[in-house]
C-alpha positions as a printed Julia matrix, in Angstrom:
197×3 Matrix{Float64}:
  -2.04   11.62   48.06
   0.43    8.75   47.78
   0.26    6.64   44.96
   1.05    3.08   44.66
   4.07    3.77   42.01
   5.72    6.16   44.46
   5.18    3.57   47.64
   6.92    0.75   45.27
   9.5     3.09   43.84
  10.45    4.48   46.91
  11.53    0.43   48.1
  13.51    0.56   45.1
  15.04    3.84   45.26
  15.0     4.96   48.72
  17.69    3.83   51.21
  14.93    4.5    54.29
  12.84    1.59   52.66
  15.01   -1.19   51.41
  14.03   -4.52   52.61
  16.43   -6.34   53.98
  16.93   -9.76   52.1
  16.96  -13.16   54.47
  19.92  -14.65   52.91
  22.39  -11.82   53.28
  23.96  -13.12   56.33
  27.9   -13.56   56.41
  29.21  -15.46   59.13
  32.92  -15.17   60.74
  34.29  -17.29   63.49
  37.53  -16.56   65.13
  39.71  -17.71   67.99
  39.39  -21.22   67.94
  41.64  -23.49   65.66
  42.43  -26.73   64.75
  45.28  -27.77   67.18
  43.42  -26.53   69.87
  40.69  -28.93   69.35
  42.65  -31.89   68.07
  44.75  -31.21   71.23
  41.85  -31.84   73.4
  40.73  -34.63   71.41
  43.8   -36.4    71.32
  43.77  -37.0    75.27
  40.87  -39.33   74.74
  42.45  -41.16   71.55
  39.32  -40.13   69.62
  39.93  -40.4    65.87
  37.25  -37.1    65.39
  40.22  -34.82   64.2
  39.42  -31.61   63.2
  41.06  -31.15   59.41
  39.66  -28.02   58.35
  38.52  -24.77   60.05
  35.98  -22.07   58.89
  38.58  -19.95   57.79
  38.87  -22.18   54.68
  35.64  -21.74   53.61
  35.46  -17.93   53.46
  35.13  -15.4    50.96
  34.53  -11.64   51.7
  33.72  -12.35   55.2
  31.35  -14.98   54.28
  31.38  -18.68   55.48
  30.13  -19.98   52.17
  27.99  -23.09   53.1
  26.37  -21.35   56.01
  22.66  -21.29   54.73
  20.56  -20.23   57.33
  20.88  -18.36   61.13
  18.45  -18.79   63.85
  19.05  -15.33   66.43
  18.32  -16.34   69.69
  15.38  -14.98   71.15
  14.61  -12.73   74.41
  12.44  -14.0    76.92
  11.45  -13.8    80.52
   9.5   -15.84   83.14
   6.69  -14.67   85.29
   4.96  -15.19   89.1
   2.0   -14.39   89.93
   1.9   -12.12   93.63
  -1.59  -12.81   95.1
  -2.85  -10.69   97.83
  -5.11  -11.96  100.58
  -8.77  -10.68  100.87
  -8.48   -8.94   97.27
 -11.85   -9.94   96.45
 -12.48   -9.81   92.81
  -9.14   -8.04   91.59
  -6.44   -9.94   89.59
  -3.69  -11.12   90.84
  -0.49   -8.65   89.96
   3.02  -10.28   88.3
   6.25   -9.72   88.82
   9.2   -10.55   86.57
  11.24  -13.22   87.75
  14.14  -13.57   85.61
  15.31  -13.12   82.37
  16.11  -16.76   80.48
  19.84  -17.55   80.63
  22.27  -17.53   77.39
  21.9   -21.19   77.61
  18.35  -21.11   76.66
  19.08  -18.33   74.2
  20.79  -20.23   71.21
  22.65  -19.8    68.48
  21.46  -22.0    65.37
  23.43  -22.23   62.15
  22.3   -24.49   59.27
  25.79  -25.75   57.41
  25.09  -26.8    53.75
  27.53  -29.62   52.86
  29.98  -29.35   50.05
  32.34  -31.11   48.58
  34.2   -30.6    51.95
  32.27  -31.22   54.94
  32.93  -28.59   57.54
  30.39  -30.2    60.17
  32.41  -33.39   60.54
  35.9   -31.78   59.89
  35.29  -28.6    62.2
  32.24  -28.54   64.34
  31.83  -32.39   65.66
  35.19  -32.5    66.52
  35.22  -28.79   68.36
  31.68  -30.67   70.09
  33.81  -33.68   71.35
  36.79  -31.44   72.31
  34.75  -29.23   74.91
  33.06  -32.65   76.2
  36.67  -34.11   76.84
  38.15  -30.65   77.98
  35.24  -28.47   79.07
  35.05  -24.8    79.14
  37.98  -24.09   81.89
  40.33  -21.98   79.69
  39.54  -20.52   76.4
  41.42  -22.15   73.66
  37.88  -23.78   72.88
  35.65  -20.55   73.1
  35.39  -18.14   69.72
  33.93  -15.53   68.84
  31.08  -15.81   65.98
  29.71  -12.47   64.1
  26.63  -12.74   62.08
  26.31   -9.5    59.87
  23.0    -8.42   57.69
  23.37   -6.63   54.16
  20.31   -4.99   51.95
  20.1    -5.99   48.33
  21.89   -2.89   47.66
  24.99   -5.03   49.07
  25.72   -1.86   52.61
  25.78   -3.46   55.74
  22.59   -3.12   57.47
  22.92   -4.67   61.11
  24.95   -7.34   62.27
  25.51   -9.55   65.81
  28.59  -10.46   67.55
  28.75  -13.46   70.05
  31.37  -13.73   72.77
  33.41  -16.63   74.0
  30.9   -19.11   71.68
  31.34  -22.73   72.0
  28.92  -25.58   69.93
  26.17  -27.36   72.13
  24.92  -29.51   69.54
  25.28  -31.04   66.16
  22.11  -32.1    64.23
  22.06  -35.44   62.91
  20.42  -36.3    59.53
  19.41  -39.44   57.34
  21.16  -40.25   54.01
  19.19  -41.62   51.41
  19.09  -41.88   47.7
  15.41  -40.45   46.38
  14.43  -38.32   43.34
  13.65  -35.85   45.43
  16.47  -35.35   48.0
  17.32  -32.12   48.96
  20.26  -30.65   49.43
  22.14  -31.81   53.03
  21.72  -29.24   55.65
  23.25  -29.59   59.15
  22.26  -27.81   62.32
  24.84  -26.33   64.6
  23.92  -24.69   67.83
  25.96  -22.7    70.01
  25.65  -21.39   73.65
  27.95  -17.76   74.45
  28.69  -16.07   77.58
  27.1   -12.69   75.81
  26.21  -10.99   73.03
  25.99   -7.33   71.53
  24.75   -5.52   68.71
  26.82   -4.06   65.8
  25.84   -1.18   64.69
C-alpha cells in the first residue's frame, strides 16, 4: 500500500515527480537589433527609436522583467459531410485545416522597470515592421522560451522561428492605493515553431 508520506516525499525527492513551477520561464531573443529597427523607423521620421534591446536586460539566459508567457495553442476547424437518404445516422466530419501561426500567438507579459523595454524595444520593433514589413529579415528573431523545475534542471523549453511583434497592449496609469505593478502585453506571430528537448 502507498502511503500519503511516500506520495508527498516522492514530489520532493524524486526527479520522475517534480512539479514544474509556472514562473520558471527564461526568455531569449536574438537576431534583431537596434539599428535595424531604428533604420526602418527612420524612413518615416518617427521619433519611436529603439534605445535598448533585450539583451540588456538578461541574466543567465533570463529576460528579467518578462513575467508571464502565453504558448500558443493547437487547434483545428471542422465540416460536417452529410450524405443523402442517411435516414437517422449522423452526419460524419472531416478536418478541414489546421489554424494558421497567425492565429497561434505568442503572448509575453513585460513587467516595467526602471527601464522600460516595451517603449524602448518592442513599440518601436512594432512600428518598424509596419513601415518596412516582413520582406527581408533584419526585423524577424528568433525567441526561445525554456521551462526549469524547482530543482533549477531544464525541464522543456520552445523555440520560435523568424518571430516578429503583432501587438503591444496598452494600459491606464493611475495613482491608487492599490495599483499593481505595470504589466505590458506583447504578442508575436512566427513562421514556425519546435520543441526543445
Amino acid at each position: 500500500m502507498f502511503s500519503s508520506d511516500e506520495f508527498l516525499d516522492a514530489f520532493s525527492k524524486d526527479k520522475r515527480y517534480f512539479i514544474p513551477l509556472p514562473f520558471l520561464w527564461k526568455v531569449t531573443i536574438d537576431g534583431v537589433t537596434a539599428e535595424a529597427i531604428n533604420q526602418s523607423v527612420s524612413k518615416a521620421n518617427e521619433k519611436w527609436l529603439a534605445t535598448d534591446i533585450p539583451n540588456n536586460y538578461v541574466k543567465h539566459n533570463n529576460i528579467l522583467v518578462a513575467q508571464e508567457c502565453t504558448l500558443p495553442n493547437e487547434l483545428y476547424t471542422l465540416g460536417a459531410t452529410t450524405i443523402n437518404n442517411a435516414g437517422a445516422f449522423l452526419p460524419g466530419y472531416t478536418v478541414n485545416e489546421r489554424a494558421n501561426f497567425r492565429d497561434r500567438e505568442l503572448a509575453i507579459n513585460f513587467l516595467e522597470t526602471g527601464k522600460d523595454i516595451e517603449h524602448e524595444f518592442f513599440r518601436p520593433w512594432l512600428i518598424a515592421i509596419a513601415i518596412d514589413g516582413l520582406i527581408g529579415s533584419k526585423l524577424k528573431a528568433q525567441i526561445t522560451v525554456n521551462q526549469y523545475a524547482q530543482n533549477g534542471e531544464f525541464r522543456k523549453g520552445f523555440k520560435f522561428v523568424d518571430a516578429f511583434p503583432t501587438a503591444s497592449e496598452g494600459y491606464t496609469l493611475k495613482y491608487s492605493v492599490d495599483s499593481q505593478f505595470l504589466v505590458k502585453t506583447v504578442s508575436f506571430s512566427y513562421r514556425n515553431y519546435e520543441k526543445i528537448t
